[in-house]
Short mmCIF file of C-alpha atoms and ligand atoms in Angstrom, two decimals:
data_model
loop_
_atom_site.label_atom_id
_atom_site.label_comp_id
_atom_site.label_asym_id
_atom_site.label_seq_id
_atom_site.Cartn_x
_atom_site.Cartn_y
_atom_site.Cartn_z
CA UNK A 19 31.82 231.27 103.32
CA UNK A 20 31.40 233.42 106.15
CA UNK A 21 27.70 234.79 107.57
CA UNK A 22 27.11 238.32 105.74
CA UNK A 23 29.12 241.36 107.19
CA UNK A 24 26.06 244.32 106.74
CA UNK A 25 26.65 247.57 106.97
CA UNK A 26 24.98 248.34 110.11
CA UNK A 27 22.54 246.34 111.52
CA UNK A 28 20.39 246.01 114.69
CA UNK A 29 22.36 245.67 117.77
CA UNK A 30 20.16 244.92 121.05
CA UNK A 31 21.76 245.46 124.61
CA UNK A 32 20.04 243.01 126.35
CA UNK A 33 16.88 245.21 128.84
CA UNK A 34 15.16 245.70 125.88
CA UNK A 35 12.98 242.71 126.00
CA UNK A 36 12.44 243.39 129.84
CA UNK A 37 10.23 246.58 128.71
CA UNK A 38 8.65 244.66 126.37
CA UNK A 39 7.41 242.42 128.89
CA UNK A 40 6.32 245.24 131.22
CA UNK A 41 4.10 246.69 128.16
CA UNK A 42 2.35 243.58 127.90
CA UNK A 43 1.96 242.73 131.13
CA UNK A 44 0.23 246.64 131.65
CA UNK A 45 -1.40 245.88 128.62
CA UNK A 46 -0.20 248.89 126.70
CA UNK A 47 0.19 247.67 123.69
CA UNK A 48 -0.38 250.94 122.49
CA UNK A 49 0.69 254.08 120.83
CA UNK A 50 0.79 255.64 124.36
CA UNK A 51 2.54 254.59 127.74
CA UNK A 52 5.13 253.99 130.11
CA UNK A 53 7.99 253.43 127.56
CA UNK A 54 7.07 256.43 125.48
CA UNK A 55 7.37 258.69 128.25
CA UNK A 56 10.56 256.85 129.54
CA UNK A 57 12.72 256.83 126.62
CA UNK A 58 11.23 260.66 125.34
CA UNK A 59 12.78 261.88 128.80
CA UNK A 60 15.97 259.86 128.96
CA UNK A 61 16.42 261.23 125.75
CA UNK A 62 15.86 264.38 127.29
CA UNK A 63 18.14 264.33 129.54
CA UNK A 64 20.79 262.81 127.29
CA UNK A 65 20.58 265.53 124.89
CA UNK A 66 20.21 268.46 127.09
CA UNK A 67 23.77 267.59 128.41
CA UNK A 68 26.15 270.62 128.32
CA UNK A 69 23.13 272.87 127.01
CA UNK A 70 21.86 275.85 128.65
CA UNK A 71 17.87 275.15 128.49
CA UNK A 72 16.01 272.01 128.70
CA UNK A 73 15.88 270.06 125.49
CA UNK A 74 12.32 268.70 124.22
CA UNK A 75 12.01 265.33 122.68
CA UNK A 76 8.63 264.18 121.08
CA UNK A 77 8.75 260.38 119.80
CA UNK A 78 7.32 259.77 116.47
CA UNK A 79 6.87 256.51 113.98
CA UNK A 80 9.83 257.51 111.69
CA UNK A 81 12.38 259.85 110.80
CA UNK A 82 11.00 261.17 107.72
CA UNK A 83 7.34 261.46 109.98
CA UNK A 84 9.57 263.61 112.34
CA UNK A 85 11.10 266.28 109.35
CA UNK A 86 7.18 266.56 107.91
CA UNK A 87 5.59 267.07 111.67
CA UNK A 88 8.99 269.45 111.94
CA UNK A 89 8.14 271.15 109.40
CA UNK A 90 4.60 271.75 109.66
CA UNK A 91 5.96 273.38 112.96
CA UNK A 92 8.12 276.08 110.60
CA UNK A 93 5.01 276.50 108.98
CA UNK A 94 5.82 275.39 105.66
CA UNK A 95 2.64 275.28 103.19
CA UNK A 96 2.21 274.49 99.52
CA UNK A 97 4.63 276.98 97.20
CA UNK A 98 7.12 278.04 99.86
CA UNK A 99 10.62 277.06 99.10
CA UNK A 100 12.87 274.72 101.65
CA UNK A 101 16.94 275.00 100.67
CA UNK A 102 18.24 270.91 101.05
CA UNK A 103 21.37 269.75 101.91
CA UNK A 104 21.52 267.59 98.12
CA UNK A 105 23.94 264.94 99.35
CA UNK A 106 21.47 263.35 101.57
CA UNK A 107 19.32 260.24 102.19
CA UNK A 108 15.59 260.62 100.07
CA UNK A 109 13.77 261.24 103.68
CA UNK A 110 15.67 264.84 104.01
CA UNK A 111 13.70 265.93 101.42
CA UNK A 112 10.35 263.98 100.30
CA UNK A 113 8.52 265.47 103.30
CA UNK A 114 8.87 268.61 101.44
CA UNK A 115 6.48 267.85 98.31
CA UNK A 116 4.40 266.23 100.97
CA UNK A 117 3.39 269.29 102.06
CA UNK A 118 3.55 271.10 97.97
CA UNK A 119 6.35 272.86 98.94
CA UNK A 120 9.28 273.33 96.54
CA UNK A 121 12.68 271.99 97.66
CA UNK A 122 15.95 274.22 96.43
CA UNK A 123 19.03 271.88 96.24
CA UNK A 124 22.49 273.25 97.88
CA UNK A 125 25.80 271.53 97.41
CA UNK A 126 28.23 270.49 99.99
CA UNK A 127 31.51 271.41 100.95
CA UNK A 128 34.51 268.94 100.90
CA UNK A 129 35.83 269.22 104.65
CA UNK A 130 32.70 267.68 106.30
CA UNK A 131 30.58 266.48 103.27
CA UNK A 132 27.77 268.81 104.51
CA UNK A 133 25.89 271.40 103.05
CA UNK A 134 28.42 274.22 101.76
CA UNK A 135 27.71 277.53 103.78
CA UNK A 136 28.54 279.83 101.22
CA UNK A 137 26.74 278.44 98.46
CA UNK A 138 23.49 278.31 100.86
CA UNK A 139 23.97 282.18 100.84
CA UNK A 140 24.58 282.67 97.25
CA UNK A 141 21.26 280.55 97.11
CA UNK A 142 19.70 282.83 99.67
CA UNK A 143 20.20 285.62 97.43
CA UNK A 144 19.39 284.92 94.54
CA UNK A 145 16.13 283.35 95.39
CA UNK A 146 15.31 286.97 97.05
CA UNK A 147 16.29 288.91 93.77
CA UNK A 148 13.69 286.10 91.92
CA UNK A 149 11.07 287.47 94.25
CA UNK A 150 11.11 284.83 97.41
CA UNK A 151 12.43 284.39 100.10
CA UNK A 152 13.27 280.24 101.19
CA UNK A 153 10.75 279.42 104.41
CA UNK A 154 13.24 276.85 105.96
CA UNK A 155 16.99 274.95 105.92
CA UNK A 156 16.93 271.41 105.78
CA UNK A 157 20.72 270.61 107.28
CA UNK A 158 22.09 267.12 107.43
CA UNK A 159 24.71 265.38 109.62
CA UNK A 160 25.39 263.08 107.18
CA UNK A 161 26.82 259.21 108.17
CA UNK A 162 27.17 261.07 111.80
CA UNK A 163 29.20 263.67 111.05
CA UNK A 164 28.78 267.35 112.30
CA UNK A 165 27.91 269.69 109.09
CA UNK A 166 29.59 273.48 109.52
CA UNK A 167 27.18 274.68 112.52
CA UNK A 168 28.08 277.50 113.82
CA UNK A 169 28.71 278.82 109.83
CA UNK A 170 25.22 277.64 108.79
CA UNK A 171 23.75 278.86 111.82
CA UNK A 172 25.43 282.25 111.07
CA UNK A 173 23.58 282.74 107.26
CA UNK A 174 20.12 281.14 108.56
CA UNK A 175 20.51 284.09 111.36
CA UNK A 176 21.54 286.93 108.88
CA UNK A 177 18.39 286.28 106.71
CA UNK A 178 15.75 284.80 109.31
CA UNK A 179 15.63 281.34 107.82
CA UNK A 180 14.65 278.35 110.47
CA UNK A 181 17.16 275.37 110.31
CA UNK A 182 15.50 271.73 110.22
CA UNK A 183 18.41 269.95 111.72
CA UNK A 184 18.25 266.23 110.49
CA UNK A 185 20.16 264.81 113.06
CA UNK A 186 18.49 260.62 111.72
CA UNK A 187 22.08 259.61 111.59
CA UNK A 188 24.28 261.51 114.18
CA UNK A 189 22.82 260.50 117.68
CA UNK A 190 25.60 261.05 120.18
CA UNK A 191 27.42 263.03 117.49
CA UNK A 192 28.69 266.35 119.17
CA UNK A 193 30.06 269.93 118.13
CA UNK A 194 31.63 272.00 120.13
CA UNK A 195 30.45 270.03 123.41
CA UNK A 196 26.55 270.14 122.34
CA UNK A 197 24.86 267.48 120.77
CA UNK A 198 23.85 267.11 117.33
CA UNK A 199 19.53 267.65 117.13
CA UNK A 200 19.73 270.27 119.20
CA UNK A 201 21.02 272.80 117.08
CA UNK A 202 18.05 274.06 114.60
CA UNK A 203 14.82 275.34 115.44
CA UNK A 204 13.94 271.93 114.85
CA UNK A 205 16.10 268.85 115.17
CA UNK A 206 15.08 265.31 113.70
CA UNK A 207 16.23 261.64 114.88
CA UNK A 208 15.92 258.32 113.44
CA UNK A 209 15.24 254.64 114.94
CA UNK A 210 15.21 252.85 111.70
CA UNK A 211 16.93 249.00 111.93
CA UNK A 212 20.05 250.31 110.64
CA UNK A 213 21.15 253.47 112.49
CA UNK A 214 23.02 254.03 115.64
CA UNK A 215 19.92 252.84 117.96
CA UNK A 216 16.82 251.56 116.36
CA UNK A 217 13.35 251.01 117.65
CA UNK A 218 13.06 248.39 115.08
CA UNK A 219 11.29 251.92 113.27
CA UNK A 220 10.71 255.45 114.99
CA UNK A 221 12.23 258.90 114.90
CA UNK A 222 11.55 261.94 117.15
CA UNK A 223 11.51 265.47 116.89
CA UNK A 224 13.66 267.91 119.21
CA UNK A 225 12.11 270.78 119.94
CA UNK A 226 13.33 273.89 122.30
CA UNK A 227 10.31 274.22 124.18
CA UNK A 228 7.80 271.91 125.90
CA UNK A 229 4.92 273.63 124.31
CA UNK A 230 6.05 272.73 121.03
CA UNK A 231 6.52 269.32 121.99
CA UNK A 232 2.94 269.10 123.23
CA UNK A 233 2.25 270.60 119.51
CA UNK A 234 3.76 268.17 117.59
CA UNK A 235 2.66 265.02 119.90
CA UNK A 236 -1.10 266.64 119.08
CA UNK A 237 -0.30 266.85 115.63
CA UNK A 238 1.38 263.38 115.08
CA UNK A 239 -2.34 261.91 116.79
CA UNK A 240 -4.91 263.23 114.71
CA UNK A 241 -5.21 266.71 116.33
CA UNK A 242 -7.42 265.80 117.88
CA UNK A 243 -9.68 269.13 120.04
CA UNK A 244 -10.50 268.74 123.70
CA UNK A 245 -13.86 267.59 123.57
CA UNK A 246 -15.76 264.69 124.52
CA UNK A 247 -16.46 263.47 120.98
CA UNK A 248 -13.75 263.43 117.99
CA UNK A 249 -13.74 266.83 116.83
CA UNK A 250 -11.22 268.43 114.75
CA UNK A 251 -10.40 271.93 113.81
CA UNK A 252 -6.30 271.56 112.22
CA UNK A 253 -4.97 269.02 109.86
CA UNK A 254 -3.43 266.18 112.17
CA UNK A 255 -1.07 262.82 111.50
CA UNK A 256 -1.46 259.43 112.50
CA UNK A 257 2.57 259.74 113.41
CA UNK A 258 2.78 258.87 117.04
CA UNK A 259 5.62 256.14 118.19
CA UNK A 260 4.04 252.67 119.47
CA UNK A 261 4.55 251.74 123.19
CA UNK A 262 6.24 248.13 121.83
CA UNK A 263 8.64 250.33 119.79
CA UNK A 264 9.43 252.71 122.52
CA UNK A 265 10.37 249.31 124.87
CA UNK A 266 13.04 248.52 122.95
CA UNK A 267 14.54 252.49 122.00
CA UNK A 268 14.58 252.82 126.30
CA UNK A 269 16.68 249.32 126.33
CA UNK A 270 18.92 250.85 123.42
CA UNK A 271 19.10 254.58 125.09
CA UNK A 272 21.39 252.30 128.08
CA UNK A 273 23.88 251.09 125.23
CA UNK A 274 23.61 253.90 123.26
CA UNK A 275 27.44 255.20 124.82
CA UNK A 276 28.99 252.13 124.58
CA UNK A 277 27.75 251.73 120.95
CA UNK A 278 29.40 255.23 120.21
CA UNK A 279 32.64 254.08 121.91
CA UNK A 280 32.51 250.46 119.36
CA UNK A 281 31.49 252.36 116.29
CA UNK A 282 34.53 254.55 117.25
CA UNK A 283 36.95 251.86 117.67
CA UNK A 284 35.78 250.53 113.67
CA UNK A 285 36.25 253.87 112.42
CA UNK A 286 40.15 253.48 113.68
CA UNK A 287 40.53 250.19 112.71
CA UNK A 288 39.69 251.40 109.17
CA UNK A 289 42.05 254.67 109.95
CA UNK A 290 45.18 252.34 110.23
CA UNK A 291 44.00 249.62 107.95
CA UNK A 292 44.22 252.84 105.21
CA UNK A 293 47.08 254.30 106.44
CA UNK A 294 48.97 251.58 104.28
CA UNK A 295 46.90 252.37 101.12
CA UNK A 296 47.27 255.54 99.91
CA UNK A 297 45.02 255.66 97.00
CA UNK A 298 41.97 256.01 100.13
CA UNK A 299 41.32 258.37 102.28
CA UNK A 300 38.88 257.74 105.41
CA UNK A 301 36.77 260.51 106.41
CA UNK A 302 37.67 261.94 109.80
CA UNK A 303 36.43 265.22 111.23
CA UNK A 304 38.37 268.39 110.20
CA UNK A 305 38.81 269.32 113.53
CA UNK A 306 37.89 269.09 117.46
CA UNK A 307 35.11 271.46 117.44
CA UNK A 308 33.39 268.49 116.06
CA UNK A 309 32.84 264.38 117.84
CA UNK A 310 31.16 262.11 115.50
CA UNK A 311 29.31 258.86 116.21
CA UNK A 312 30.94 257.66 113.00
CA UNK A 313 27.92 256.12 112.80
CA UNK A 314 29.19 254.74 109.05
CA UNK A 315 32.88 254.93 108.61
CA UNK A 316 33.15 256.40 104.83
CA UNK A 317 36.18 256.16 102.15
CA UNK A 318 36.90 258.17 99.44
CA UNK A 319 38.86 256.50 96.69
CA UNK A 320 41.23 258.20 94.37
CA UNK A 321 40.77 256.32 91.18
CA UNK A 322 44.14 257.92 89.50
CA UNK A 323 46.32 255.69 92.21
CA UNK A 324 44.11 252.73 91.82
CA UNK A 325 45.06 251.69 88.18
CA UNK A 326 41.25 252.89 87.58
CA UNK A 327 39.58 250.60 90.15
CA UNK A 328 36.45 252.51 90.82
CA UNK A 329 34.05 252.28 94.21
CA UNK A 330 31.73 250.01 92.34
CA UNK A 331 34.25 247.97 91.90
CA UNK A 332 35.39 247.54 95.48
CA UNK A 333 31.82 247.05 96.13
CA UNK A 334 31.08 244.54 94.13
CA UNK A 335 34.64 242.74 95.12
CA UNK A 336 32.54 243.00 98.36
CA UNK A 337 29.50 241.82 97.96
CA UNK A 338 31.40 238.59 96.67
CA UNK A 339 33.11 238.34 100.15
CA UNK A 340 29.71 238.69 101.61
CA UNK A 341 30.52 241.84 102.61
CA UNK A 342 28.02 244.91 102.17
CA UNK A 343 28.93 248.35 101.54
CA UNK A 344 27.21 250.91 99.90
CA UNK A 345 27.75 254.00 97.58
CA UNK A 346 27.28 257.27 99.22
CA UNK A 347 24.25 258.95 99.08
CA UNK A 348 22.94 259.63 95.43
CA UNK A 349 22.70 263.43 95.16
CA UNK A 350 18.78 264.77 95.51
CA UNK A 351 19.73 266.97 92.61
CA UNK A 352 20.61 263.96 90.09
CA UNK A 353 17.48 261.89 91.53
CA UNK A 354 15.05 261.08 88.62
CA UNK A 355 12.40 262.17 90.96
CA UNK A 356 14.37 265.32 91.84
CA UNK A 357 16.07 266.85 88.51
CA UNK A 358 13.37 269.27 87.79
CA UNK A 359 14.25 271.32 90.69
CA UNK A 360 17.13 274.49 90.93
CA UNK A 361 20.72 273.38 92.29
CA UNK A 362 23.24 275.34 93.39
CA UNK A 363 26.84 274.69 93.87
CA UNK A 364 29.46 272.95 91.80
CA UNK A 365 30.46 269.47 91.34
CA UNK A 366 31.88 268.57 95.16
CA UNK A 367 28.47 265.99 96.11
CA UNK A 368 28.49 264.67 92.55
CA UNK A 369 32.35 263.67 92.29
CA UNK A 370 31.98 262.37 96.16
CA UNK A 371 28.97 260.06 95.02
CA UNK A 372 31.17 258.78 92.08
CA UNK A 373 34.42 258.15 94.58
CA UNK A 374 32.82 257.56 97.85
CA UNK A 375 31.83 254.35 99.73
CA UNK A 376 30.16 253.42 103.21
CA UNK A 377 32.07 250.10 104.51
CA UNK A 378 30.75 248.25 107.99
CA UNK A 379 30.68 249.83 110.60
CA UNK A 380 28.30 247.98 113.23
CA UNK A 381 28.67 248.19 116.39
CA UNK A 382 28.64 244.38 116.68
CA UNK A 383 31.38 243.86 114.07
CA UNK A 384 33.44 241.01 115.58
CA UNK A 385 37.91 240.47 115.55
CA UNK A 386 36.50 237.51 112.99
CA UNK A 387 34.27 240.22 110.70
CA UNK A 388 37.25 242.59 111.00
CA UNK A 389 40.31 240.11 109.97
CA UNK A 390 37.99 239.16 106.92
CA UNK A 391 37.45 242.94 106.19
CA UNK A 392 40.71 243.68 106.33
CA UNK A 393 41.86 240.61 104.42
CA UNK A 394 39.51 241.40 101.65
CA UNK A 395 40.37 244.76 101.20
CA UNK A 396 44.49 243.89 101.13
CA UNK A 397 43.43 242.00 98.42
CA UNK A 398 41.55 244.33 96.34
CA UNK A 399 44.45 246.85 96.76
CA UNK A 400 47.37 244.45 95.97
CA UNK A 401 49.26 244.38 99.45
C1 LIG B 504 17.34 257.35 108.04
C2 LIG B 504 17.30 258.76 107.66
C3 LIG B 504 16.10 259.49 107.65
C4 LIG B 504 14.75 258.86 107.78
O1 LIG B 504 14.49 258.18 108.93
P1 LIG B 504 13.41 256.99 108.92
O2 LIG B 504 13.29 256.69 110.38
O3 LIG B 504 13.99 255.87 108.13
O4 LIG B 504 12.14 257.50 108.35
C5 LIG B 504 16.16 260.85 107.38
N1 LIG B 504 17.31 261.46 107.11
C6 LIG B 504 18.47 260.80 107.08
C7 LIG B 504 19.72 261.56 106.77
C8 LIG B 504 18.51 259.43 107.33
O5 LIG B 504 19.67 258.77 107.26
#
């Protein structure tokens, strides 16, 4: 049998134990130092790449720490409503009853898998003819792939609705020669083990100005007033990235363009592995306006040609081959947690969570990992 093919996992460059070392060594084995402020500004400067302003990057413990601190920055408080992008990961939206706010699900549309611009307005209105008007957007790149931004930008714009960009799984993901995070009024990135760079765990929050960034890194440690004893006069977070963690992100951040270019080169061997089976399809950007990561390379299965074969099928099948995949995203709308709260839209993220599935799509797949991939799938579909 061979060693498990996951779906993404951890995939050091090599440096990163080198700024490990130099953490001990300066004894800052803490949740401030030398590798926080290093990988916050090469991030920086990655992301502020083709952009006309500087970019602001505040490094926090998590993702989902990042979209509440973010969010707290729109000033969301208990009662407002947030519009989310359903077809999403649980993070996108739990930050929202954190804070006793009341999240508004939106479907997406079929071309990017994102949340649908048009229904977002229909949603728009009609919350303002039922008396309120939604405080924020939470948008979603999902699996690394652009969502409609300039269209979404466009309705948040004509009604004076902030965008939350979560941008946890589209790193390096680009539209229209900008990258992804630095879109919304806020933008969100993730570290976690499995995502396009990890810290192990971690996230950060783009911001457009340094004085929000000095905001939220106040926020995410305590809040802590300038005084010579602990005194407090806002609600803080204990949310601030480690020093250890940040070691490894700056050894990542010198891979991170490579890892783009190998999680590329799986999303074309899938492309032409496909090509002969035309029951799949393999999501691919609708057009060059938008450069994904493809940080998971994503299939959508048309059961009709498969003799009724369905995605749990081929992911069980799979799992047998000690291979992982994993369904899409379970729609926010459908979660047991979730169903109590308005939906708009149709059917699009339901039917793509019954025929979708993530396959592998590390960047440290190997020819070996690949041939029994490939293999394994010829088999499922009969070639
Ligand atoms: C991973 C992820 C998050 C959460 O990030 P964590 O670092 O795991 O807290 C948020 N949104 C999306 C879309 C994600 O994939």
């Amino acid at each position: 049998m061979n060693t498990k093919i996951w779906l993404s996992s951890p995939h050091m460059g090599g440096e990163e134990l080198k700024y490990i070392r130099q953490a001990f060594e300066s004894n800052q084995i803490t949740p401030f130092g030398n590798n926080i402020d290093a990988f916050e500004n090469s991030l920086e400067n990655y992301l502020s790449q083709n952009q006309g302003n500087a970019i602001s990057v505040a490094a926090l413990s998590s993702g989902t720490a990042a979209i509440h601190l973010g969010l707290v920055v729109l000033g969301i408080k208990a009662g407002d409503e947030v519009l989310v992008q359903s077809h999403t990961h649980i993070a996108s939206v739990n930050p929202v009853l954190y804070l006793g706010a009341i999240p508004i699900f939106i479907d997406s549309e079929g071309e990017t898998f994102n949340i649908c611009p048009v229904i977002l307005e229909e949603a728009i209105k009609d919350r303002i003819i039922k008396g309120k008007k939604p405080k924020a957007i939470i948008a979603v790149h999902l699996y690394g792939n652009p969502y409609k931004v300039d269209e979404v930008a466009a309705v948040a714009k004509k009604y004076g609705i902030p965008i939350l960009e979560d941008s946890a799984e589209a790193l390096g993901s680009k539209y229209k020669g900008k990258y992804c995070g630095t879109f919304g009024d806020v933008g969100v990135l993730s570290f976690n083990g499995n995502k396009i760079i990890t810290t192990s765990a971690g996230g950060a929050l783009i911001t457009n100005t340094k004085s929000q960034k000095e905001k939220v890194i106040f926020l995410s440690t305590q809040a802590r007033d300038n005084a010579p004893y602990y005194q407090h006069s806002e609600l803080g977070y204990n949310y601030r990235m480690s020093n250890i963690c940040a070691a490894i992100g700056r050894g990542q951040m010198e891979v991170l363009e490579e890892h783009i270019k190998l999680r590329r080169d799986v999303h074309e061997f899938y492309v032409r592995l496909f090509s002969k089976i035309p029951a799949v399809k393999v999501f691919s950007v609708p057009d060059e306006d938008s450069f994904s990561n493809y940080w998971l390379t994503v299939i959508v299965i048309d059961f009709s040609q498969t003799g009724g074969k369905t995605a749990e099928d081929l992911r069980f099948f799979l799992e047998n081959k000690n291979i992982e995949s994993r369904h899409f995203w379970k729609p926010m709308h459908l979660q047991p947690l979730y169903q109590e709260f308005d939906y708009y839209g149709g059917t699009v993220c339901e039917v793509l969570f019954m025929s979708g599935l993530c396959l592998p799509s590390g960047s440290n797949l190997t020819e070996e990992d690949k041939n029994h991939i490939e293999i394994s799938l010829h088999l499922f579909f009969n070639l």
